PDB file of C-alpha atoms in Angstrom:
ATOM      1  CA  MET L   1      55.108  36.735  67.997  1.00 56.00           C
ATOM      2  CA  LYS L   2      55.935  40.502  67.420  1.00 55.00           C
ATOM      3  CA  LYS L   3      56.987  39.802  64.175  1.00 59.00           C
ATOM      4  CA  GLN L   4      53.714  37.665  63.164  1.00 62.00           C
ATOM      5  CA  PHE L   5      51.715  40.716  64.446  1.00 57.00           C
ATOM      6  CA  GLU L   6      53.695  43.119  62.163  1.00 61.00           C
ATOM      7  CA  ILE L   7      53.350  40.799  59.292  1.00 65.00           C
ATOM      8  CA  GLY L   8      49.501  40.595  60.150  1.00 61.00           C
ATOM      9  CA  PHE L   9      49.124  44.420  60.301  1.00 61.00           C
ATOM     10  CA  VAL L  10      50.951  44.929  57.257  1.00 60.00           C
ATOM     11  CA  ALA L  11      48.967  42.426  55.425  1.00 64.00           C
ATOM     12  CA  ILE L  12      45.687  44.414  56.648  1.00 71.00           C
ATOM     13  CA  VAL L  13      46.911  47.598  55.499  1.00 64.00           C
ATOM     14  CA  VAL L  14      47.758  46.420  52.180  1.00 64.00           C
ATOM     15  CA  ALA L  15      44.327  44.887  52.031  1.00 68.00           C
ATOM     16  CA  VAL L  16      42.578  47.933  52.816  1.00 67.00           C
ATOM     17  CA  LEU L  17      44.498  49.886  50.313  1.00 69.00           C
ATOM     18  CA  VAL L  18      43.843  47.168  47.548  1.00 65.00           C
ATOM     19  CA  VAL L  19      39.981  47.409  48.543  1.00 66.00           C
ATOM     20  CA  TRP L  20      40.477  51.421  48.372  1.00 64.00           C
ATOM     21  CA  LEU L  21      41.950  51.337  45.049  1.00 63.00           C
ATOM     22  CA  VAL L  22      39.552  48.942  43.487  1.00 62.00           C
ATOM     23  CA  MET L  23      36.536  50.973  44.759  1.00 68.00           C
ATOM     24  CA  SER L  24      38.077  54.322  43.629  1.00 60.00           C
ATOM     25  CA  PHE L  25      38.646  52.859  39.951  1.00 54.00           C
ATOM     26  CA  TYR L  26      35.227  51.442  40.141  1.00 52.00           C
ATOM     27  CA  LYS L  27      33.530  54.738  41.013  1.00 57.00           C
ATOM     28  CA  ALA L  28      35.915  56.641  38.732  1.00 50.00           C
ATOM     29  CA  TYR L  29      34.922  54.560  35.499  1.00 52.00           C
ATOM     30  CA  THR L  30      31.144  53.951  36.590  1.00 51.00           C
ATOM     31  CA  PRO L  31      28.847  56.015  34.416  1.00 57.00           C
ATOM     32  CA  LYS L  32      27.538  58.906  36.425  1.00 66.00           C
ATOM     33  CA  PRO L  33      23.543  59.618  36.214  1.00 71.00           C
ATOM     34  CA  GLN L  34      22.685  62.549  34.241  1.00 79.00           C
ATOM     35  CA  ILE L  35      20.693  65.164  35.655  1.00 83.00           C
ATOM     36  CA  LEU L  36      18.300  67.373  33.569  1.00 86.00           C
ATOM     37  CA  GLN L  37      16.300  70.252  34.823  1.00 88.00           C
ATOM     38  CA  GLY L  38      13.073  71.612  33.460  1.00 90.00           C
ATOM     39  CA  GLN L  39      10.336  73.927  34.192  1.00 92.00           C
ATOM     40  CA  ILE L  40       6.644  73.671  34.743  1.00 92.00           C
ATOM     41  CA  GLN L  41       4.623  75.592  32.511  1.00 92.00           C
ATOM     42  CA  ALA L  42       0.740  76.325  32.149  1.00 92.00           C
ATOM     43  CA  ARG L  43      -1.755  77.487  29.851  1.00 92.00           C
ATOM     44  CA  GLU L  44      -2.026  81.342  29.988  1.00 92.00           C
ATOM     45  CA  TYR L  45      -5.052  83.393  28.814  1.00 93.00           C
ATOM     46  CA  LYS L  46      -5.071  87.162  27.904  1.00 92.00           C
ATOM     47  CA  VAL L  47      -8.311  89.113  28.696  1.00 92.00           C
ATOM     48  CA  SER L  48      -8.475  92.147  26.495  1.00 89.00           C
ATOM     49  CA  SER L  49     -11.424  94.088  24.570  1.00 85.00           C
ATOM     50  CA  LYS L  50     -11.882  94.644  21.150  1.00 82.00           C
ATOM     51  CA  ILE L  51     -12.551  98.379  22.018  1.00 83.00           C
ATOM     52  CA  ALA L  52     -10.546 101.113  23.064  1.00 84.00           C
ATOM     53  CA  GLY L  53     -11.594 103.236  25.987  1.00 85.00           C
ATOM     54  CA  ARG L  54     -10.775 103.554  29.791  1.00 88.00           C
ATOM     55  CA  ILE L  55     -10.762 100.854  32.533  1.00 90.00           C
ATOM     56  CA  GLY L  56     -14.150 101.507  34.199  1.00 89.00           C
ATOM     57  CA  SER L  57     -14.114  99.003  36.752  1.00 90.00           C
ATOM     58  CA  MET L  58     -11.376  96.512  37.842  1.00 92.00           C
ATOM     59  CA  LEU L  59     -13.316  93.334  39.419  1.00 92.00           C
ATOM     60  CA  VAL L  60     -10.361  91.196  40.264  1.00 93.00           C
ATOM     61  CA  LYS L  61      -6.826  91.573  42.045  1.00 93.00           C
ATOM     62  CA  LYS L  62      -3.657  89.259  41.667  1.00 92.00           C
ATOM     63  CA  GLY L  63      -4.097  85.767  43.132  1.00 89.00           C
ATOM     64  CA  ASP L  64      -8.043  85.494  42.423  1.00 91.00           C
ATOM     65  CA  LEU L  65      -9.485  82.560  41.140  1.00 92.00           C
ATOM     66  CA  VAL L  66     -12.096  82.967  38.506  1.00 93.00           C
ATOM     67  CA  GLN L  67     -14.418  80.592  36.703  1.00 92.00           C
ATOM     68  CA  LYS L  68     -15.025  80.568  32.958  1.00 92.00           C
ATOM     69  CA  GLY L  69     -17.820  83.613  32.145  1.00 90.00           C
ATOM     70  CA  ASP L  70     -16.960  85.620  35.389  1.00 93.00           C
ATOM     71  CA  LEU L  71     -16.770  89.516  34.825  1.00 92.00           C
ATOM     72  CA  VAL L  72     -13.407  90.569  35.001  1.00 93.00           C
ATOM     73  CA  PHE L  73     -13.208  94.227  33.970  1.00 93.00           C
ATOM     74  CA  THR L  74     -15.199  96.915  32.077  1.00 90.00           C
ATOM     75  CA  ILE L  75     -14.412  99.568  29.476  1.00 88.00           C
ATOM     76  CA  GLU L  76     -15.825 103.407  29.375  1.00 85.00           C
ATOM     77  CA  SER L  77     -16.530 104.445  25.993  1.00 80.00           C
ATOM     78  CA  PRO L  78     -18.656 107.547  25.562  1.00 78.00           C
ATOM     79  CA  GLU L  79     -17.859 107.853  21.728  1.00 76.00           C
ATOM     80  CA  LEU L  80     -19.324 104.166  21.492  1.00 76.00           C
ATOM     81  CA  GLU L  81     -22.221 105.057  23.183  1.00 76.00           C
ATOM     82  CA  ALA L  82     -22.823 108.116  20.688  1.00 79.00           C
ATOM     83  CA  LYS L  83     -22.355 105.778  17.833  1.00 80.00           C
ATOM     84  CA  LEU L  84     -24.978 103.364  19.190  1.00 78.00           C
ATOM     85  CA  THR L  85     -27.478 106.311  19.229  1.00 82.00           C
ATOM     86  CA  GLN L  86     -26.560 107.358  15.785  1.00 83.00           C
ATOM     87  CA  ALA L  87     -27.034 103.702  14.542  1.00 81.00           C
ATOM     88  CA  GLN L  88     -30.245 103.222  16.058  1.00 83.00           C
ATOM     89  CA  ALA L  89     -31.566 106.456  14.709  1.00 83.00           C
ATOM     90  CA  GLY L  90     -30.158 105.635  11.275  1.00 82.00           C
ATOM     91  CA  TYR L  91     -32.046 102.050  11.256  1.00 79.00           C
ATOM     92  CA  GLU L  92     -35.297 103.651  12.303  1.00 81.00           C
ATOM     93  CA  ALA L  93     -35.174 106.099   9.491  1.00 80.00           C
ATOM     94  CA  ALA L  94     -34.554 103.554   7.187  1.00 78.00           C
ATOM     95  CA  LYS L  95     -37.005 101.143   8.512  1.00 78.00           C
ATOM     96  CA  ALA L  96     -39.621 103.924   8.258  1.00 78.00           C
ATOM     97  CA  LEU L  97     -38.800 104.804   4.484  1.00 73.00           C
ATOM     98  CA  SER L  98     -39.022 101.079   3.763  1.00 74.00           C
ATOM     99  CA  ASP L  99     -42.291 100.595   5.425  1.00 70.00           C
ATOM    100  CA  GLU L 100     -43.793 103.712   3.518  1.00 65.00           C
ATOM    101  CA  ALA L 101     -42.578 102.449   0.211  1.00 64.00           C
ATOM    102  CA  HIS L 102     -43.911  98.963   0.899  1.00 59.00           C
ATOM    103  CA  LYS L 103     -46.987 100.089   2.157  1.00 62.00           C
ATOM    104  CA  GLY L 104     -47.727 102.764  -0.549  1.00 54.00           C
ATOM    105  CA  ALA L 105     -49.232 106.231  -0.228  1.00 52.00           C
ATOM    106  CA  ARG L 106     -51.181 107.592   2.381  1.00 62.00           C
ATOM    107  CA  VAL L 107     -55.118 107.523   2.070  1.00 64.00           C
ATOM    108  CA  GLU L 108     -55.126 111.319   2.137  1.00 65.00           C
ATOM    109  CA  SER L 109     -52.586 111.414  -0.810  1.00 68.00           C
ATOM    110  CA  ILE L 110     -54.876 108.879  -2.711  1.00 69.00           C
ATOM    111  CA  ILE L 111     -58.016 111.004  -2.186  1.00 74.00           C
ATOM    112  CA  SER L 112     -56.168 114.129  -3.032  1.00 75.00           C
ATOM    113  CA  ALA L 113     -54.661 112.788  -6.394  1.00 73.00           C
ATOM    114  CA  ARG L 114     -58.265 111.289  -7.400  1.00 78.00           C
ATOM    115  CA  ASP L 115     -59.526 114.721  -6.832  1.00 77.00           C
ATOM    116  CA  MET L 116     -57.162 116.293  -8.852  1.00 84.00           C
ATOM    117  CA  TYR L 117     -57.796 113.683 -11.609  1.00 76.00           C
ATOM    118  CA  ASN L 118     -61.545 114.310 -11.435  1.00 82.00           C
ATOM    119  CA  SER L 119     -60.977 118.213 -11.651  1.00 80.00           C
ATOM    120  CA  ALA L 120     -58.582 117.714 -14.701  1.00 80.00           C
ATOM    121  CA  ARG L 121     -61.235 115.721 -16.130  1.00 84.00           C
ATOM    122  CA  ALA L 122     -63.994 118.166 -15.754  1.00 83.00           C
ATOM    123  CA  MET L 123     -61.965 121.069 -17.294  1.00 84.00           C
ATOM    124  CA  ARG L 124     -60.812 118.624 -20.266  1.00 81.00           C
ATOM    125  CA  GLU L 125     -64.543 117.812 -20.654  1.00 84.00           C
ATOM    126  CA  LEU L 126     -65.321 121.728 -20.522  1.00 81.00           C
ATOM    127  CA  ALA L 127     -62.463 122.560 -23.005  1.00 81.00           C
ATOM    128  CA  GLU L 128     -63.725 119.764 -25.433  1.00 84.00           C
ATOM    129  CA  ASN L 129     -67.498 120.980 -25.327  1.00 86.00           C
ATOM    130  CA  THR L 130     -66.292 124.475 -25.864  1.00 84.00           C
ATOM    131  CA  TYR L 131     -64.049 123.891 -28.608  1.00 81.00           C
ATOM    132  CA  LYS L 132     -66.911 121.689 -30.500  1.00 84.00           C
ATOM    133  CA  ARG L 133     -69.214 125.157 -30.231  1.00 83.00           C
ATOM    134  CA  ILE L 134     -66.428 127.258 -31.604  1.00 81.00           C
ATOM    135  CA  GLU L 135     -65.595 125.100 -34.456  1.00 82.00           C
ATOM    136  CA  ASP L 136     -69.527 124.862 -35.187  1.00 81.00           C
ATOM    137  CA  LEU L 137     -69.410 128.479 -35.154  1.00 80.00           C
ATOM    138  CA  TYR L 138     -66.530 128.728 -37.404  1.00 79.00           C
ATOM    139  CA  LYS L 139     -67.799 126.669 -39.768  1.00 81.00           C
ATOM    140  CA  ASN L 140     -70.751 128.819 -40.048  1.00 80.00           C
ATOM    141  CA  GLY L 141     -68.630 131.923 -40.377  1.00 78.00           C
ATOM    142  CA  VAL L 142     -69.469 133.562 -37.037  1.00 75.00           C
ATOM    143  CA  ALA L 143     -66.339 132.551 -35.198  1.00 77.00           C
ATOM    144  CA  SER L 144     -62.987 133.664 -36.432  1.00 81.00           C
ATOM    145  CA  LEU L 145     -60.174 131.466 -36.906  1.00 80.00           C
ATOM    146  CA  GLN L 146     -58.131 132.876 -34.078  1.00 82.00           C
ATOM    147  CA  ARG L 147     -61.082 132.197 -31.774  1.00 80.00           C
ATOM    148  CA  ARG L 148     -61.401 128.390 -32.980  1.00 81.00           C
ATOM    149  CA  ASP L 149     -57.634 128.129 -32.567  1.00 80.00           C
ATOM    150  CA  GLU L 150     -57.551 129.446 -29.011  1.00 80.00           C
ATOM    151  CA  ALA L 151     -60.208 126.908 -28.073  1.00 80.00           C
ATOM    152  CA  PHE L 152     -58.487 124.288 -29.567  1.00 84.00           C
ATOM    153  CA  THR L 153     -55.229 124.893 -27.849  1.00 86.00           C
ATOM    154  CA  ALA L 154     -57.278 125.197 -24.557  1.00 83.00           C
ATOM    155  CA  PHE L 155     -58.697 121.733 -25.145  1.00 83.00           C
ATOM    156  CA  GLN L 156     -55.176 120.078 -25.726  1.00 87.00           C
ATOM    157  CA  ASN L 157     -53.656 121.681 -22.506  1.00 86.00           C
ATOM    158  CA  ALA L 158     -56.718 120.149 -20.650  1.00 82.00           C
ATOM    159  CA  LYS L 159     -56.027 116.790 -22.225  1.00 85.00           C
ATOM    160  CA  PHE L 160     -52.496 116.921 -21.066  1.00 84.00           C
ATOM    161  CA  ASN L 161     -53.399 118.060 -17.537  1.00 84.00           C
ATOM    162  CA  GLU L 162     -56.133 115.315 -17.538  1.00 82.00           C
ATOM    163  CA  ASN L 163     -53.459 112.696 -18.266  1.00 86.00           C
ATOM    164  CA  ALA L 164     -51.003 114.125 -15.844  1.00 82.00           C
ATOM    165  CA  ALA L 165     -53.275 114.055 -13.069  1.00 79.00           C
ATOM    166  CA  LEU L 166     -54.370 110.567 -14.186  1.00 80.00           C
ATOM    167  CA  GLN L 167     -50.721 109.346 -14.105  1.00 79.00           C
ATOM    168  CA  GLN L 168     -50.360 110.698 -10.544  1.00 76.00           C
ATOM    169  CA  TYR L 169     -53.456 109.014  -9.245  1.00 70.00           C
ATOM    170  CA  LYS L 170     -52.104 105.642 -10.592  1.00 71.00           C
ATOM    171  CA  ILE L 171     -48.842 106.337  -8.828  1.00 69.00           C
ATOM    172  CA  ALA L 172     -50.769 106.927  -5.715  1.00 65.00           C
ATOM    173  CA  LEU L 173     -52.861 103.752  -6.057  1.00 60.00           C
ATOM    174  CA  ASP L 174     -49.893 101.602  -7.171  1.00 60.00           C
ATOM    175  CA  GLY L 175     -47.118 103.142  -4.369  1.00 57.00           C
ATOM    176  CA  ALA L 176     -43.492 103.141  -5.099  1.00 54.00           C
ATOM    177  CA  SER L 177     -41.975 101.018  -8.062  1.00 58.00           C
ATOM    178  CA  LYS L 178     -40.367  97.737  -7.456  1.00 68.00           C
ATOM    179  CA  GLU L 179     -37.092  99.085  -7.778  1.00 68.00           C
ATOM    180  CA  THR L 180     -37.603 101.909  -5.318  1.00 68.00           C
ATOM    181  CA  LYS L 181     -39.126  99.072  -2.704  1.00 67.00           C
ATOM    182  CA  GLU L 182     -36.052  97.060  -3.089  1.00 72.00           C
ATOM    183  CA  ALA L 183     -33.762  99.832  -2.465  1.00 75.00           C
ATOM    184  CA  ALA L 184     -35.539 101.021   0.645  1.00 73.00           C
ATOM    185  CA  LYS L 185     -35.476  97.484   1.856  1.00 76.00           C
ATOM    186  CA  GLN L 186     -31.716  97.204   1.178  1.00 81.00           C
ATOM    187  CA  LYS L 187     -31.252 100.446   2.940  1.00 82.00           C
ATOM    188  CA  GLU L 188     -32.743  99.120   6.060  1.00 77.00           C
ATOM    189  CA  ILE L 189     -30.770  95.808   5.895  1.00 83.00           C
ATOM    190  CA  ALA L 190     -27.652  98.194   5.693  1.00 83.00           C
ATOM    191  CA  ALA L 191     -28.614 100.239   8.601  1.00 81.00           C
ATOM    192  CA  SER L 192     -29.551  97.076  10.466  1.00 83.00           C
ATOM    193  CA  GLY L 193     -25.987  95.556   9.742  1.00 84.00           C
ATOM    194  CA  GLN L 194     -24.497  98.941  11.295  1.00 82.00           C
ATOM    195  CA  LEU L 195     -26.616  98.740  14.284  1.00 81.00           C
ATOM    196  CA  ASN L 196     -25.774  95.173  15.069  1.00 85.00           C
ATOM    197  CA  GLU L 197     -22.044  95.876  14.613  1.00 80.00           C
ATOM    198  CA  VAL L 198     -22.344  98.897  17.270  1.00 79.00           C
ATOM    199  CA  GLU L 199     -24.300  96.700  19.494  1.00 80.00           C
ATOM    200  CA  ALA L 200     -21.647  93.815  19.090  1.00 77.00           C
ATOM    201  CA  TYR L 201     -18.847  96.262  20.151  1.00 78.00           C
ATOM    202  CA  ILE L 202     -21.119  97.492  22.948  1.00 81.00           C
ATOM    203  CA  LYS L 203     -21.066  93.659  24.714  1.00 79.00           C
ATOM    204  CA  ASP L 204     -17.301  94.090  24.693  1.00 79.00           C
ATOM    205  CA  ILE L 205     -17.308  96.904  27.062  1.00 84.00           C
ATOM    206  CA  GLN L 206     -17.509  94.060  29.444  1.00 86.00           C
ATOM    207  CA  ALA L 207     -14.481  91.801  29.574  1.00 90.00           C
ATOM    208  CA  TYR L 208     -15.505  88.168  30.844  1.00 91.00           C
ATOM    209  CA  ALA L 209     -12.758  85.169  31.473  1.00 92.00           C
ATOM    210  CA  PRO L 210     -12.480  82.912  28.997  1.00 91.00           C
ATOM    211  CA  ALA L 211     -11.303  80.320  31.016  1.00 90.00           C
ATOM    212  CA  SER L 212     -11.226  79.078  34.569  1.00 90.00           C
ATOM    213  CA  GLY L 213      -7.738  80.093  36.178  1.00 90.00           C
ATOM    214  CA  GLU L 214      -5.894  82.306  38.480  1.00 91.00           C
ATOM    215  CA  VAL L 215      -5.345  85.977  38.021  1.00 93.00           C
ATOM    216  CA  SER L 216      -1.503  85.878  37.465  1.00 91.00           C
ATOM    217  CA  ASN L 217      -1.003  89.975  36.649  1.00 92.00           C
ATOM    218  CA  ILE L 218      -3.169  92.902  36.130  1.00 93.00           C
ATOM    219  CA  LEU L 219      -1.356  95.486  33.543  1.00 92.00           C
ATOM    220  CA  LEU L 220      -3.707  98.342  33.758  1.00 90.00           C
ATOM    221  CA  SER L 221      -5.666  99.766  36.626  1.00 88.00           C
ATOM    222  CA  GLU L 222      -9.056 101.599  36.775  1.00 88.00           C
ATOM    223  CA  GLY L 223      -8.864 105.097  34.751  1.00 87.00           C
ATOM    224  CA  GLU L 224      -6.041 104.115  32.551  1.00 88.00           C
ATOM    225  CA  LEU L 225      -6.540 103.851  28.920  1.00 87.00           C
ATOM    226  CA  SER L 226      -6.677 100.458  27.346  1.00 86.00           C
ATOM    227  CA  PRO L 227      -5.967 100.351  23.543  1.00 87.00           C
ATOM    228  CA  THR L 228      -7.691  97.714  21.524  1.00 85.00           C
ATOM    229  CA  GLY L 229      -6.910  94.439  22.088  1.00 85.00           C
ATOM    230  CA  PHE L 230      -4.354  95.075  24.880  1.00 88.00           C
ATOM    231  CA  PRO L 231      -4.021  92.173  27.388  1.00 91.00           C
ATOM    232  CA  VAL L 232      -5.493  93.738  30.565  1.00 92.00           C
ATOM    233  CA  VAL L 233      -5.547  90.912  32.708  1.00 94.00           C
ATOM    234  CA  MET L 234      -3.399  87.650  32.667  1.00 94.00           C
ATOM    235  CA  LEU L 235      -4.865  84.125  33.783  1.00 94.00           C
ATOM    236  CA  VAL L 236      -3.260  80.975  34.371  1.00 92.00           C
ATOM    237  CA  ASP L 237      -4.932  77.645  34.552  1.00 90.00           C
ATOM    238  CA  THR L 238      -3.102  75.591  36.890  1.00 84.00           C
ATOM    239  CA  LYS L 239      -5.153  72.665  35.815  1.00 86.00           C
ATOM    240  CA  ASP L 240      -3.682  72.337  32.578  1.00 90.00           C
ATOM    241  CA  VAL L 241       0.080  72.338  33.347  1.00 92.00           C
ATOM    242  CA  TRP L 242       3.066  70.448  31.677  1.00 93.00           C
ATOM    243  CA  LEU L 243       6.723  69.794  32.007  1.00 92.00           C
ATOM    244  CA  ARG L 244       8.994  71.590  29.462  1.00 92.00           C
ATOM    245  CA  LEU L 245      12.382  69.646  29.286  1.00 90.00           C
ATOM    246  CA  ASN L 246      15.355  70.084  27.029  1.00 88.00           C
ATOM    247  CA  VAL L 247      16.880  66.713  26.309  1.00 87.00           C
ATOM    248  CA  SER L 248      20.164  65.848  24.578  1.00 83.00           C
ATOM    249  CA  GLU L 249      19.477  63.504  21.610  1.00 82.00           C
ATOM    250  CA  GLU L 250      21.784  60.696  23.337  1.00 83.00           C
ATOM    251  CA  TYR L 251      18.829  60.295  25.929  1.00 85.00           C
ATOM    252  CA  LEU L 252      16.266  61.032  23.534  1.00 85.00           C
ATOM    253  CA  GLN L 253      15.141  57.401  23.472  1.00 87.00           C
ATOM    254  CA  ASN L 254      14.025  57.516  27.255  1.00 86.00           C
ATOM    255  CA  PHE L 255      11.517  60.376  26.161  1.00 89.00           C
ATOM    256  CA  GLN L 256       9.570  58.954  23.183  1.00 90.00           C
ATOM    257  CA  ILE L 257       5.840  59.898  22.957  1.00 91.00           C
ATOM    258  CA  ASP L 258       3.464  58.092  25.842  1.00 91.00           C
ATOM    259  CA  ASN L 259       6.649  57.283  27.681  1.00 91.00           C
ATOM    260  CA  GLU L 260       6.441  57.683  31.404  1.00 90.00           C
ATOM    261  CA  PHE L 261       9.098  59.031  33.885  1.00 91.00           C
ATOM    262  CA  SER L 262       9.647  60.248  37.291  1.00 90.00           C
ATOM    263  CA  ALA L 263      10.744  63.965  37.976  1.00 91.00           C
ATOM    264  CA  PHE L 264      11.478  65.384  41.650  1.00 92.00           C
ATOM    265  CA  ILE L 265       9.599  68.754  42.219  1.00 91.00           C
ATOM    266  CA  PRO L 266      11.904  70.620  44.898  1.00 91.00           C
ATOM    267  CA  ALA L 267       9.038  73.056  45.737  1.00 90.00           C
ATOM    268  CA  LEU L 268       6.697  70.296  46.647  1.00 90.00           C
ATOM    269  CA  HIS L 269       9.306  67.935  48.055  1.00 91.00           C
ATOM    270  CA  LYS L 270       7.783  64.957  46.051  1.00 90.00           C
ATOM    271  CA  GLU L 271       8.410  62.797  43.076  1.00 91.00           C
ATOM    272  CA  ILE L 272       5.677  63.083  40.257  1.00 91.00           C
ATOM    273  CA  LYS L 273       4.906  60.792  37.532  1.00 93.00           C
ATOM    274  CA  PHE L 274       4.973  62.390  33.705  1.00 94.00           C
ATOM    275  CA  LYS L 275       3.924  61.311  30.625  1.00 93.00           C
ATOM    276  CA  VAL L 276       5.457  62.532  27.474  1.00 94.00           C
ATOM    277  CA  ARG L 277       2.923  64.269  25.022  1.00 93.00           C
ATOM    278  CA  TYR L 278       5.183  66.119  22.515  1.00 92.00           C
ATOM    279  CA  VAL L 279       8.708  65.686  21.122  1.00 90.00           C
ATOM    280  CA  SER L 280      10.086  68.686  18.960  1.00 87.00           C
ATOM    281  CA  VAL L 281      10.609  67.447  15.165  1.00 80.00           C
ATOM    282  CA  MET L 282      13.589  69.753  15.171  1.00 73.00           C
ATOM    283  CA  GLY L 283      16.717  69.800  17.114  1.00 67.00           C
ATOM    284  CA  ASP L 284      17.453  73.127  18.937  1.00 61.00           C
ATOM    285  CA  PHE L 285      21.027  74.274  17.244  1.00 54.00           C
ATOM    286  CA  ALA L 286      21.221  77.178  20.173  1.00 45.00           C
ATOM    287  CA  THR L 287      22.039  74.560  22.685  1.00 47.00           C
ATOM    288  CA  TRP L 288      24.360  71.982  21.384  1.00 42.00           C
ATOM    289  CA  ARG L 289      27.355  70.785  22.785  1.00 46.00           C
ATOM    290  CA  ALA L 290      30.386  68.930  21.384  1.00 43.00           C
ATOM    291  CA  THR L 291      30.953  65.561  22.046  1.00 42.00           C
ATOM    292  CA  SER L 292      34.559  63.993  22.548  1.00 44.00           C
ATOM    293  CA  ASN L 293      36.557  63.756  19.330  1.00 46.00           C
ATOM    294  CA  SER L 294      36.240  60.090  19.138  1.00 45.00           C
ATOM    295  CA  LYS L 295      32.473  60.250  18.594  1.00 51.00           C
ATOM    296  CA  GLY L 296      32.990  62.633  15.918  1.00 49.00           C
ATOM    297  CA  TYR L 297      29.720  64.467  16.044  1.00 54.00           C
ATOM    298  CA  ASP L 298      27.708  67.209  17.824  1.00 63.00           C
ATOM    299  CA  LEU L 299      24.885  66.564  20.314  1.00 70.00           C
ATOM    300  CA  ARG L 300      21.742  68.790  20.021  1.00 78.00           C
ATOM    301  CA  SER L 301      19.125  69.201  22.350  1.00 83.00           C
ATOM    302  CA  PHE L 302      15.190  68.363  21.685  1.00 88.00           C
ATOM    303  CA  GLU L 303      12.295  70.142  23.514  1.00 90.00           C
ATOM    304  CA  ILE L 304       9.857  67.686  24.958  1.00 91.00           C
ATOM    305  CA  GLU L 305       6.590  68.441  26.885  1.00 93.00           C
ATOM    306  CA  ALA L 306       5.210  65.917  29.633  1.00 93.00           C
ATOM    307  CA  VAL L 307       1.922  66.141  31.397  1.00 93.00           C
ATOM    308  CA  PRO L 308       1.727  65.096  35.284  1.00 93.00           C
ATOM    309  CA  LEU L 309      -0.230  61.718  35.739  1.00 91.00           C
ATOM    310  CA  GLU L 310      -1.681  63.498  39.005  1.00 88.00           C
ATOM    311  CA  ASN L 311      -2.531  67.018  39.528  1.00 86.00           C
ATOM    312  CA  ASN L 312      -3.909  68.630  42.705  1.00 83.00           C
ATOM    313  CA  GLY L 313      -3.642  72.165  41.597  1.00 78.00           C
ATOM    314  CA  ASP L 314      -0.436  72.587  43.405  1.00 84.00           C
ATOM    315  CA  PHE L 315       1.641  73.321  40.657  1.00 87.00           C
ATOM    316  CA  LYS L 316       2.831  77.038  39.854  1.00 88.00           C
ATOM    317  CA  VAL L 317       4.573  78.088  36.702  1.00 88.00           C
ATOM    318  CA  GLY L 318       8.303  78.383  36.687  1.00 88.00           C
ATOM    319  CA  MET L 319       8.667  75.287  39.231  1.00 91.00           C
ATOM    320  CA  SER L 320      11.701  73.371  38.541  1.00 91.00           C
ATOM    321  CA  ALA L 321      11.730  69.846  37.953  1.00 91.00           C
ATOM    322  CA  VAL L 322      14.891  67.400  38.323  1.00 91.00           C
ATOM    323  CA  VAL L 323      14.979  64.308  36.059  1.00 89.00           C
ATOM    324  CA  THR L 324      17.791  61.778  36.729  1.00 87.00           C
ATOM    325  CA  ILE L 325      18.705  59.571  33.936  1.00 83.00           C
ATOM    326  CA  GLY L 326      20.907  56.252  34.690  1.00 69.00           C
ATOM    327  CA  ALA L 327      20.477  56.421  38.398  1.00 54.00           C
TER     328      ALA L 327
END
């Protein structure tokens, strides 16, 4: 009886050892799941100003939620305000000159030119009559040749003065020439363009949010100097997020465009479904690894981007995402 017990015990031990060996070999040769880790990314916006100046007021702080079009900060620029005054004065002056050129001479100028012409015409008539009388006296031998020549010269000068006065009168009636009017008009247009340019810059002393999002960083404080185009405030749109993942080419067939897969988000303690929207067209040569010698080639990784199928606004930039392949 004792011998049978010993034989049975040995058989049980042997069976256990066999089962253990089989399970060990099975686990050893069973392919292990591949773990991939990526990060959550989000659309980021930089709020800046086209003009340089000091930060006048900062209306947001880190963590604030802003809507598109909300005022974020203002810029103080006394130099720009001075340029605006200059541009406004230049435009008003150019517009006044253009109006004057198109309107013509003032009524008073026209009357004055007319009176000058009438006076010159009267002087010409007097000089002409005087010359004719002297000419008759000269022919009768009463007046000398010198007197006749003096009367003729006075008559000629009177005609020239009358003609000059007539031309001035016509200019006063007609106003500026076509070329002068066009030049004045173009100067007005140029001055208007300069004014519009300065006014456009003036609008940029107030910086507005280009999109809705959360303030992730503020690089300058009130009173600090902001260069042109410097990103003063950073915004993150947590509604526009995606998963960035580097996938080895041997698993790339699982991540084709529009393929869906699950990823575990440790920070949220739950599985999220993602959909592939982008696969890089070139492999990353910086993150390749060598395969076994029997395969005879090197593996490279491809970057993919996948968007979550559900987004409640809980995602944060930099959250880890774990993807298990072959589980």
